[in-house]
Short mmCIF file of C-alpha atoms in Angstrom, two decimals:
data_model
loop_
_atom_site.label_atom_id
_atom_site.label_comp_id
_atom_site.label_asym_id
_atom_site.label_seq_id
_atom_site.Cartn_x
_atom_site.Cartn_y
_atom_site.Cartn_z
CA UNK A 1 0.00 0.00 0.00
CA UNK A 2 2.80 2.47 1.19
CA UNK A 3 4.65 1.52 -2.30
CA UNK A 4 5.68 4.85 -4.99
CA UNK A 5 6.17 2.68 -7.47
CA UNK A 6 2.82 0.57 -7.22
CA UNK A 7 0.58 3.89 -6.24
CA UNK A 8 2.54 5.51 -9.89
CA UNK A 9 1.41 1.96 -11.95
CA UNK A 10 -2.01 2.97 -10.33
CA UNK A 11 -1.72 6.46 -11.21
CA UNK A 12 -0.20 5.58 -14.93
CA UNK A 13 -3.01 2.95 -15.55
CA UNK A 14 -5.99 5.42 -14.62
CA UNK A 15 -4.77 8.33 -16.81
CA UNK A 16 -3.99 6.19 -19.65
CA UNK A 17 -7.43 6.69 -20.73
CA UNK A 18 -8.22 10.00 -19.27
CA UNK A 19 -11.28 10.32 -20.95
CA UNK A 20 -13.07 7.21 -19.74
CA UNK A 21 -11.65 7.25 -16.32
CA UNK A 22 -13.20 10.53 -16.04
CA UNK A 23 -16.91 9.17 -17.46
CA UNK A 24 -16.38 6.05 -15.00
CA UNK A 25 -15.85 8.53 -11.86
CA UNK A 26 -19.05 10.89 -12.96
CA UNK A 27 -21.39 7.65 -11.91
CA UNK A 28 -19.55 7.20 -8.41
CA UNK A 29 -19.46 11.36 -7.91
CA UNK A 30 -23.22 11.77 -9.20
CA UNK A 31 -24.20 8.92 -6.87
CA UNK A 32 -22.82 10.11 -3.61
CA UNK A 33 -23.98 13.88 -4.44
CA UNK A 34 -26.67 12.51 -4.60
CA UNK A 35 -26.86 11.09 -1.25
CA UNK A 36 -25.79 14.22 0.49
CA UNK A 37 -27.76 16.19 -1.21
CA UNK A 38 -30.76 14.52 -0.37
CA UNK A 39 -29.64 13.85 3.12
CA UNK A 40 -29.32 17.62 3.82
CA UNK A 41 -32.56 18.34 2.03
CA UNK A 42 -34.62 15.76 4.74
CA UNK A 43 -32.52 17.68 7.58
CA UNK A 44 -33.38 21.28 6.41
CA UNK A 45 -36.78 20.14 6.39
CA UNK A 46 -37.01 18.95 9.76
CA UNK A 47 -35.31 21.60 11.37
CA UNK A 48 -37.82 23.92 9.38
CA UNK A 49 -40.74 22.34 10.65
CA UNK A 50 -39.47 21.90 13.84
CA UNK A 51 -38.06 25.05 13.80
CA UNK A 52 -42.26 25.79 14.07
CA UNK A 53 -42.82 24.59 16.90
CA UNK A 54 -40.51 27.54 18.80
CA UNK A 55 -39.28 25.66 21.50
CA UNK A 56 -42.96 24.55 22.68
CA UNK A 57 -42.18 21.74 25.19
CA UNK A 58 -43.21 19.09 22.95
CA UNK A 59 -44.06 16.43 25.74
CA UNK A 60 -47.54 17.92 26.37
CA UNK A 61 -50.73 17.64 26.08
CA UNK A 62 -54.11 20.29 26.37
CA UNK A 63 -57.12 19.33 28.58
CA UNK A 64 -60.72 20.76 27.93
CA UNK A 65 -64.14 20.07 28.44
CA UNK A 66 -66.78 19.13 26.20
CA UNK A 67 -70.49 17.96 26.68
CA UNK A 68 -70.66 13.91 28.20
CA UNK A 69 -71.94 11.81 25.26
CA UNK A 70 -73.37 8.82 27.71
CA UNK A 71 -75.61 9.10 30.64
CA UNK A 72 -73.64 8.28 34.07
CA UNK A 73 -74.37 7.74 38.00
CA UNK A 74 -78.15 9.60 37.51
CA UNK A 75 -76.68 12.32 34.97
CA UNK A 76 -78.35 12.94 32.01
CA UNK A 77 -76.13 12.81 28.58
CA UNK A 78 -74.90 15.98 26.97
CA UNK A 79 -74.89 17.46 30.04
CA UNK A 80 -71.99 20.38 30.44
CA UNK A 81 -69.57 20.80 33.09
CA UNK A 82 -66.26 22.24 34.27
CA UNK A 83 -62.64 22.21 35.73
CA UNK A 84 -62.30 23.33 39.23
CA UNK A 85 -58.92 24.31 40.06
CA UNK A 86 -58.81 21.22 42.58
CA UNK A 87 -58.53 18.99 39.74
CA UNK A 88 -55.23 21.03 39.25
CA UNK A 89 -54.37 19.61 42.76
CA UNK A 90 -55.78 16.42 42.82
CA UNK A 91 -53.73 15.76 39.12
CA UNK A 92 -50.78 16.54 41.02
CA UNK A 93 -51.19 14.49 43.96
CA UNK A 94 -52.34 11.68 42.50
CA UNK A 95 -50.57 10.98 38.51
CA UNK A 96 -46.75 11.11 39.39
CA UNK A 97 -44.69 11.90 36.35
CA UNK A 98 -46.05 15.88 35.41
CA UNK A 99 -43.69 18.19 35.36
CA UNK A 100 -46.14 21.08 34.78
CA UNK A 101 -49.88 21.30 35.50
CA UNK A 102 -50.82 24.81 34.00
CA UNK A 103 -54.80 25.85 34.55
CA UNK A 104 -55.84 28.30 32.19
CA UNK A 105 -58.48 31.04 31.11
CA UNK A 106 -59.08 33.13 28.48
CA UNK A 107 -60.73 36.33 27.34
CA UNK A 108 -61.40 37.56 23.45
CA UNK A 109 -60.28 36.55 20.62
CA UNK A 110 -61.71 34.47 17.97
CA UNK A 111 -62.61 37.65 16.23
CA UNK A 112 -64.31 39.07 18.94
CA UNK A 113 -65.13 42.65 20.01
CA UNK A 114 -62.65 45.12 21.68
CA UNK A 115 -61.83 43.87 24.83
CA UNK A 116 -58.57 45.99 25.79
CA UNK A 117 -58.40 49.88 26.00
CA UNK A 118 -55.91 52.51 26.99
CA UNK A 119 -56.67 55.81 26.54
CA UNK A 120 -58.05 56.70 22.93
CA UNK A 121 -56.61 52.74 21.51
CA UNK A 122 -58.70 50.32 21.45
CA UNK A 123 -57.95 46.48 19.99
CA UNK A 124 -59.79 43.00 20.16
CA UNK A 125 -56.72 40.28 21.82
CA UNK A 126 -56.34 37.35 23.70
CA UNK A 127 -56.02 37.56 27.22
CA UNK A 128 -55.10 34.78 29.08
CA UNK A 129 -55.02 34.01 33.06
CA UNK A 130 -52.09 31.80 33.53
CA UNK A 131 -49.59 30.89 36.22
CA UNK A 132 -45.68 31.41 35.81
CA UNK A 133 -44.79 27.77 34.20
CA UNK A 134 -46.64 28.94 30.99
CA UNK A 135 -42.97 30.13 30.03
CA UNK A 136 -41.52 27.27 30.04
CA UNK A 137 -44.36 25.58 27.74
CA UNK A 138 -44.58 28.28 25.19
CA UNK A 139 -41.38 29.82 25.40
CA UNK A 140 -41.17 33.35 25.16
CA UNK A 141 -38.50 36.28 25.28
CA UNK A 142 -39.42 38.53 27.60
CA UNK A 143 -38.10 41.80 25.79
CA UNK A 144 -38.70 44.17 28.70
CA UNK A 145 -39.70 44.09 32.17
CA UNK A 146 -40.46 40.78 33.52
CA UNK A 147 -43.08 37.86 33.65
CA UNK A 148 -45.44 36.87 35.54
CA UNK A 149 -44.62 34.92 39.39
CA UNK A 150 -45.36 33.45 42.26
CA UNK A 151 -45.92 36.74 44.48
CA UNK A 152 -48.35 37.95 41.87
CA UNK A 153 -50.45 34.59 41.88
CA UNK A 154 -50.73 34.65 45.82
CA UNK A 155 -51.29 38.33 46.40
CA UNK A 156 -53.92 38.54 43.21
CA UNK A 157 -52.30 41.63 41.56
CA UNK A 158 -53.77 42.99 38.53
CA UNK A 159 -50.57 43.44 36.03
CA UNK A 160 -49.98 42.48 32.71
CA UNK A 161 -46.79 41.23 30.25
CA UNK A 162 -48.07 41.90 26.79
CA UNK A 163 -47.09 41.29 23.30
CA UNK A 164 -44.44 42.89 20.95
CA UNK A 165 -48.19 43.17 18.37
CA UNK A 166 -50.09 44.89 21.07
CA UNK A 167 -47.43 47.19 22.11
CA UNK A 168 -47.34 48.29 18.15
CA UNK A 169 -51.07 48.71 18.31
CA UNK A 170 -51.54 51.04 22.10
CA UNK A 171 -48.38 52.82 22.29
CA UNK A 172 -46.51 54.65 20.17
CA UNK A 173 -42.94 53.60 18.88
CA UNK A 174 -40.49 55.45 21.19
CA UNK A 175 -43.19 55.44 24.46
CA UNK A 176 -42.60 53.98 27.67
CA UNK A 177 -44.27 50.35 28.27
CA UNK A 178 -43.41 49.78 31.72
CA UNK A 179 -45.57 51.22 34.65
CA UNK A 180 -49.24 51.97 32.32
CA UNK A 181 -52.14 50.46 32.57
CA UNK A 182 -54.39 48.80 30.10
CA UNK A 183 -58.22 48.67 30.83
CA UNK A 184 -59.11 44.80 29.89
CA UNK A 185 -63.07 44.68 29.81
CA UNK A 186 -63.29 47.76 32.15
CA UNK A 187 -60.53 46.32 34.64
CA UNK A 188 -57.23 48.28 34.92
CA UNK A 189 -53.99 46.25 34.88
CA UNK A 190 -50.44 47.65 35.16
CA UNK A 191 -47.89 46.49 32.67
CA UNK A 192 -44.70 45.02 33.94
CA UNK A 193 -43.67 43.35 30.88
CA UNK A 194 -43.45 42.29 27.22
CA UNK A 195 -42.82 39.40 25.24
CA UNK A 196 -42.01 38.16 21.78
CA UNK A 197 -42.92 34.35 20.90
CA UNK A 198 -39.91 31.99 19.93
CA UNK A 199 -39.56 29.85 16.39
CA UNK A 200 -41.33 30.23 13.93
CA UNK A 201 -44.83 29.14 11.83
CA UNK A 202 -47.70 29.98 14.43
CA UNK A 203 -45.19 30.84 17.15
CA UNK A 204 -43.92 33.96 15.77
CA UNK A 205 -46.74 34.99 13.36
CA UNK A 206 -48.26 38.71 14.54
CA UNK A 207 -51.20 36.67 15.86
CA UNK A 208 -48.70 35.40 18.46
CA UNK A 209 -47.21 38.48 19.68
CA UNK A 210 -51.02 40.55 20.28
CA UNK A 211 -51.48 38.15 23.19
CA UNK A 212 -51.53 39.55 26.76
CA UNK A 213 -50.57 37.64 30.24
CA UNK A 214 -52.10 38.33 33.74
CA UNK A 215 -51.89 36.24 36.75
CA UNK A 216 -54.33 33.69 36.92
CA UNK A 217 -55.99 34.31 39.80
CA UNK A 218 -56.11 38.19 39.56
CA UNK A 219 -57.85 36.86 36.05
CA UNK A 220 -60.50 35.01 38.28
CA UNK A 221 -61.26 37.38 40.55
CA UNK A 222 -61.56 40.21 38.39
CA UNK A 223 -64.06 38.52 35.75
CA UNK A 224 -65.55 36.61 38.25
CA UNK A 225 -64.44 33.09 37.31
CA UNK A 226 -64.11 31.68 40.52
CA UNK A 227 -62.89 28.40 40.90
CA UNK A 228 -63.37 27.48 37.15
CA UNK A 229 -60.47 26.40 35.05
CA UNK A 230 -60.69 26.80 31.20
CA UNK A 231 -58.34 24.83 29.78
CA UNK A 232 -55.09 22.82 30.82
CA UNK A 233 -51.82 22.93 29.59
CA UNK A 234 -49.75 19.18 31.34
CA UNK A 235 -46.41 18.57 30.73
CA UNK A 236 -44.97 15.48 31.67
CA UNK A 237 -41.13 14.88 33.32
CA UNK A 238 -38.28 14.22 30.52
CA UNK A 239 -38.12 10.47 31.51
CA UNK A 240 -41.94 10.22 31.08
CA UNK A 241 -44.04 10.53 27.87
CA UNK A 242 -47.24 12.30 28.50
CA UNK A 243 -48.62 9.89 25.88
CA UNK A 244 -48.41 7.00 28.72
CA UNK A 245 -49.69 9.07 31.50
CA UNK A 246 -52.62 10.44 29.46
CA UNK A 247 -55.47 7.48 29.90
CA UNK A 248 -54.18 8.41 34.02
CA UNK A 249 -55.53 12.19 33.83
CA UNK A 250 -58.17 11.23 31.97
CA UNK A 251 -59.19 8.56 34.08
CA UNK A 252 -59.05 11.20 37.13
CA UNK A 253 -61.17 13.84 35.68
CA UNK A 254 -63.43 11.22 34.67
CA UNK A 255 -63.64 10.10 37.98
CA UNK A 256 -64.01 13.68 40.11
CA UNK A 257 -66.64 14.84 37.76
CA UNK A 258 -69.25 12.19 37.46
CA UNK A 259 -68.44 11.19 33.72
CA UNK A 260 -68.69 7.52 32.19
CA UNK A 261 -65.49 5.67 32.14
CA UNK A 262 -65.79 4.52 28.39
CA UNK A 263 -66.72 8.31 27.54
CA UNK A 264 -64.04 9.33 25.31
CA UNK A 265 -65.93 12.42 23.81
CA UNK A 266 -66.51 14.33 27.65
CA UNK A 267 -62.49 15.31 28.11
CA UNK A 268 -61.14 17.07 24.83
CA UNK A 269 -57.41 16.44 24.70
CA UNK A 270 -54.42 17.61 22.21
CA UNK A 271 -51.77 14.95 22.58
CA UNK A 272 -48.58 17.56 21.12
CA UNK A 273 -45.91 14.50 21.88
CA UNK A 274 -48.23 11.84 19.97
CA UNK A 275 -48.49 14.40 17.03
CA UNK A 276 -44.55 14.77 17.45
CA UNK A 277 -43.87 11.20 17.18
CA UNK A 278 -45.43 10.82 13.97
CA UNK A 279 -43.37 14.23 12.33
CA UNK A 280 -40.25 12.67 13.78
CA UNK A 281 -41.94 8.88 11.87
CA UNK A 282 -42.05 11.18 8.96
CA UNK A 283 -38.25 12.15 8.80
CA UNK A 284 -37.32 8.79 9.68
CA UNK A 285 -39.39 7.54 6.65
CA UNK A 286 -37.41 10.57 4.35
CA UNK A 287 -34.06 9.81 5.66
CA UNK A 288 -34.55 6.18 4.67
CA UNK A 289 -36.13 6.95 1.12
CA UNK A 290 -32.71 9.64 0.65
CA UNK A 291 -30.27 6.82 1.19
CA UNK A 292 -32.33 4.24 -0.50
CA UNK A 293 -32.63 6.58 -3.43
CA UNK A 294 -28.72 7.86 -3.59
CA UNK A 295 -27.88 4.07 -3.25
CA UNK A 296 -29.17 2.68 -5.89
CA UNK A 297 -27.61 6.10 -8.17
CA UNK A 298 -24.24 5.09 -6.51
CA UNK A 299 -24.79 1.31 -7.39
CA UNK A 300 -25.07 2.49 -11.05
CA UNK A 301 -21.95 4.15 -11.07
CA UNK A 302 -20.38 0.98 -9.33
CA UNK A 303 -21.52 -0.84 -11.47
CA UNK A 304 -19.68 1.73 -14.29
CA UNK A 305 -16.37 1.40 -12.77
CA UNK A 306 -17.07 -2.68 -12.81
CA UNK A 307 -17.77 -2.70 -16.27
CA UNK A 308 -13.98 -0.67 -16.58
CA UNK A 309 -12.43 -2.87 -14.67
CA UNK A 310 -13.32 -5.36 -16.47
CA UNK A 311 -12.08 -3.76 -19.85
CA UNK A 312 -8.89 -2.44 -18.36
CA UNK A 313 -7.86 -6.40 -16.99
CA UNK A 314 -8.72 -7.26 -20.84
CA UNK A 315 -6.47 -4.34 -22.38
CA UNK A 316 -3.63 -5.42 -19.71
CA UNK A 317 -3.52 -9.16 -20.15
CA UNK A 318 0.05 -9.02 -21.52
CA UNK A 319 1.21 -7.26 -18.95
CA UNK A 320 -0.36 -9.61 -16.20
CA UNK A 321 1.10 -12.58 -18.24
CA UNK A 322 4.95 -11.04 -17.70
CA UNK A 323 3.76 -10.39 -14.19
CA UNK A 324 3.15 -13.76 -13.51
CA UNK A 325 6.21 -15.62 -15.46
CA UNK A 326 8.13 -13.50 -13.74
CA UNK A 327 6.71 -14.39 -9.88
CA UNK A 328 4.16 -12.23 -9.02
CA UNK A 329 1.45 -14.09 -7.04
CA UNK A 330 -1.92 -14.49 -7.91
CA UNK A 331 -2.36 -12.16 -4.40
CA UNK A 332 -0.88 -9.29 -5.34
CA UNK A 333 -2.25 -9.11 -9.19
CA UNK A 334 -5.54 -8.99 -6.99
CA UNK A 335 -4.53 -6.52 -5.00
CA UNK A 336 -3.16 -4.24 -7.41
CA UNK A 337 -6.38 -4.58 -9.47
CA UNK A 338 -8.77 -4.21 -6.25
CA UNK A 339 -6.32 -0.69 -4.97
CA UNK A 340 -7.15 0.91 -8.76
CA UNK A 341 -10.40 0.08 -8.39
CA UNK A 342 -10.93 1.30 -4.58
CA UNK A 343 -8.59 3.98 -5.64
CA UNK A 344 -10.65 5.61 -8.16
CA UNK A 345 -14.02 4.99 -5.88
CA UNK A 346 -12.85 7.08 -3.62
CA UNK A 347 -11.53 10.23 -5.39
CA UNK A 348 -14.63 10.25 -7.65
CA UNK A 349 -16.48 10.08 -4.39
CA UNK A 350 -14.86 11.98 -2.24
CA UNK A 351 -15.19 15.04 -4.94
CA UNK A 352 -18.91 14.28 -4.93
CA UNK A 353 -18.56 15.15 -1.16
CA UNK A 354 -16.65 18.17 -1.64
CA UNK A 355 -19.43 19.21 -4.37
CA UNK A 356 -22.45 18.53 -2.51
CA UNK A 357 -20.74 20.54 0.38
CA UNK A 358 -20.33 22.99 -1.72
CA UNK A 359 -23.54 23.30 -2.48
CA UNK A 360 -25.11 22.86 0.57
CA UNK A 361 -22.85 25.97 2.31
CA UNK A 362 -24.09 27.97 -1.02
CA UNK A 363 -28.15 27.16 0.54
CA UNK A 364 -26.93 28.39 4.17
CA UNK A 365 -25.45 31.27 2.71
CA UNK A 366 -28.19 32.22 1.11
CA UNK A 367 -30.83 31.54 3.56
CA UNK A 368 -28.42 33.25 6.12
CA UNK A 369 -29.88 36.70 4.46
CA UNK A 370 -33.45 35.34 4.51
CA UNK A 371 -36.48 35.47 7.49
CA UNK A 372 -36.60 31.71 7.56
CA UNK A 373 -39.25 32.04 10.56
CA UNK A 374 -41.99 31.44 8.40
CA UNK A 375 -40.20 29.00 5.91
CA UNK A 376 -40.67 25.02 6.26
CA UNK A 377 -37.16 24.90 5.82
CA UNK A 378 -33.61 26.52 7.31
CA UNK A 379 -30.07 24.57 7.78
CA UNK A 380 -29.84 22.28 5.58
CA UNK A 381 -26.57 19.84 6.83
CA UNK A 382 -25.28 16.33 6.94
CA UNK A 383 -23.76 15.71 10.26
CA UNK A 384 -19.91 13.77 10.31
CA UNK A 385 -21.35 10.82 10.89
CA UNK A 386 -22.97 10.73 7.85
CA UNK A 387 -19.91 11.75 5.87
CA UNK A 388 -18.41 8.85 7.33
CA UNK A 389 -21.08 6.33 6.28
CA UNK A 390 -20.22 7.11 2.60
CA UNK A 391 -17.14 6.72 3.10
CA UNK A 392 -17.40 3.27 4.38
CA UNK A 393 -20.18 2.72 1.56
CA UNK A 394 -17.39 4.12 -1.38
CA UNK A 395 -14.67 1.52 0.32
CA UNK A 396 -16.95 -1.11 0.02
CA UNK A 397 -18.15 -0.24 -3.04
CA UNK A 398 -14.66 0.15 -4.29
CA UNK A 399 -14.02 -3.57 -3.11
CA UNK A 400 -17.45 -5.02 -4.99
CA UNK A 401 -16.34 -2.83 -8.15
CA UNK A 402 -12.84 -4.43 -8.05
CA UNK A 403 -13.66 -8.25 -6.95
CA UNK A 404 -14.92 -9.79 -10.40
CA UNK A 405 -12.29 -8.07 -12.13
CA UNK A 406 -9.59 -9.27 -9.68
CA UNK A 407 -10.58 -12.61 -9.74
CA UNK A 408 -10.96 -12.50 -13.67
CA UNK A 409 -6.81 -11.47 -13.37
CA UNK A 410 -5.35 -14.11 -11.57
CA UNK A 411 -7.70 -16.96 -13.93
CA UNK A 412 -5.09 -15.77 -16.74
CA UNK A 413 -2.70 -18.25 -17.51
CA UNK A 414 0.62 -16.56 -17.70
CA UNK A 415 1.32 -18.88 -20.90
CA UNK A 416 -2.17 -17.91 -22.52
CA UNK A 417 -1.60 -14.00 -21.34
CA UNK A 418 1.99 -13.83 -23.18
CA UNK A 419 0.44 -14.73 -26.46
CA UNK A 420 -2.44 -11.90 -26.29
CA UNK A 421 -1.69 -8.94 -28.65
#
């Protein structure tokens, strides 16, 4: 292997036919392009769409309540009901495993009227009652000010974090945020902060950002919602899927609010880690198609550099007979024929590397100057680990390519090879 004067017989024999070396090498390079090409394509993809999801812990699910579909214990079917915030406890207590049990409420939205007013503004937004682990589910940058916490849950106070959207629409560009109040349905709250929504897709549309934030029980109180509970937002621990602890909520609620055991329809859920599962099935199911498809392109230019092989042992059957009369073992006529033949795998794919690179640091470049937010696509990249499986797949390759001709070689009879023209 280490020999000059065996790696310059390589050398010589390859460029001796310039021309149809360089045809032969095209198959291997196109194949392994290929490969990476499409490899990097399935990545950008993913990390587009799960660029979407804005760092939205995705190992949770959303609780609500809907009308019971089968009669139960005396109650009538279709009857309505509603969460009490000592399901929020009794969840806790009793389903080990969550990580984050978030009640919620909300006001406006779904193109309702105007709900929020300061001074002569007026505008129609969301306006949730939620309690401080909402951050850490739909992760937010908190631009100014501060969020919501602990002391402003226990001592009820009325104060807001708002949007980057709703700042745009109440205040004007240079004012201060900090410190004014907002009258939401003829309640005053103080702002203390504001936000803008991470990733991208629905995360970081202008929807997202004209979205305001007030403790959840100074929500209650001051629009008289009591006990009641909208909607929940349950997160399960990292070692936990929320997938395998959902039948236990629902099995709970069922329980604490009168509703049938087999009634499926009575607790609306949103399983977000299920739904994950299956984009992450999805990429799996791409990833397998992109090497499956650049395969069988590289197996057609293996099978090129075969078919050369074959013709170059022909043209040099002379030379193998004087190679054999004058002691060269059948091992190393093999070997010289399988190094050409791994030899030119490798270069031919190791430039399709260097092209599909190439190409691939052209995309980044060019998306580098582009809002991806709202693209289904951004970094396209092949990790080293993947470089390093084509490399494996061009040595092998270079080995299959090689063998037939190699064994064709030493089947020459040095007699019969010396009287070839």
């Amino acid at each position: 292997m280490f020999s000059r004067d065996k790696w310059n017989e390589i050398i010589e024999a390859l460029s001796a036919n310039w021309f149809r070396t360089l045809l032969t090498a095209f198959g291997v390079m196109w194949g392994i392009f290929i490969l990476v090409i499409l490899l990097a394509a399935g990545k950008g993809f993913e990390n587009g769409v799960k660029q979407g999801f804005g760092g939205i812990a995705t190992n949770t699910m959303f609780m609500w309540t809907q009308t019971a579909s089968k009669p139960y214990k005396g109650l009538p079917k279709g009857r309505r009901y509603n969460f009490k915030t000592s399901d929020v406890e009794a969840l806790r207590e009793n389903v080990p495993g969550l990580r984050f049990i978030s009640p919620r409420n909300q006001l406006g939205g779904f193109g309702g009227n105007n709900n929020v007013v300061r001074g002569l503004q007026t505008g129609a937004f969301n306006v949730y009652g939620d309690y401080p682990e909402i951050i850490q589910q739909e992760p937010m940058d908190v631009t100014s000010g501060r969020f919501i916490n602990y002391l402003d849950i226990q001592e009820k106070r009325k104060v807001a974090i708002i949007g980057e959207g709703v700042r745009r629409e109440l205040y004007e560009k240079e004012e201060e945020v900090l410190g004014t109040y907002l009258k939401i349905n003829g309640v005053n709250f103080m702002v203390i902060g504001t936000y803008k929504k991470k990733g991208g897709g629905g995360g970081n549309s202008e929807e997202a950002q004209k979205e305001i934030y007030v403790p959840f029980t100074a929500f209650s109180q001051a629009f008289n919602m009591g006990d009641t509970v909208g909607w929940m937002a349950i997160t399960a621990e990292d070692e936990n899927s929320i997938t395998s602890l959902k039948s236990s909520v629902l099995d709970l609620i069922k329980s604490r609010h009168s509703i049938h055991p087999e009634d499926d329809r009575a607790v609306g859920n949103f399983d977000l880690y299920e739904e994950f599962n299956k984009i992450n099935g999805l990429f799996i199911a791409l990833k397998a198609v992109a090497y499956f498809v650049g395969i069988l392109v590289l197996l057609s230019g293996i099978i090129g550099i075969s078919n050369i092989m074959l013709i170059v042992v022909k043209e040099r059957t002379n030379e193998i007979g004087v190679r054999r009369a004058l002691g060269a073992t059948p091992w190393s006529i093999r070997g010289q024929i399988l190094m050409e033949s791994i030899f030119l795998t490798i270069i031919s794919g190791m430039a399709g590397i260097i092209f599909a690179t190439g190409i691939i640091a052209a995309i980044n470049y060019a998306l580098s100057g582009m809002d991806t937010s709202e693209m289904m696509f951004a970094n396209p990249s092949v990790d080293l680990g993947v470089v390093l499986t084509a490399l494996m797949i061009l040595i092998c390759s270079g080995l299959l390519a090689g063998l037939i001709p190699a064994q064709n070689a030493i089947k020459i009879k040095p007699v019969d090879a010396l009287r070839t023209e």
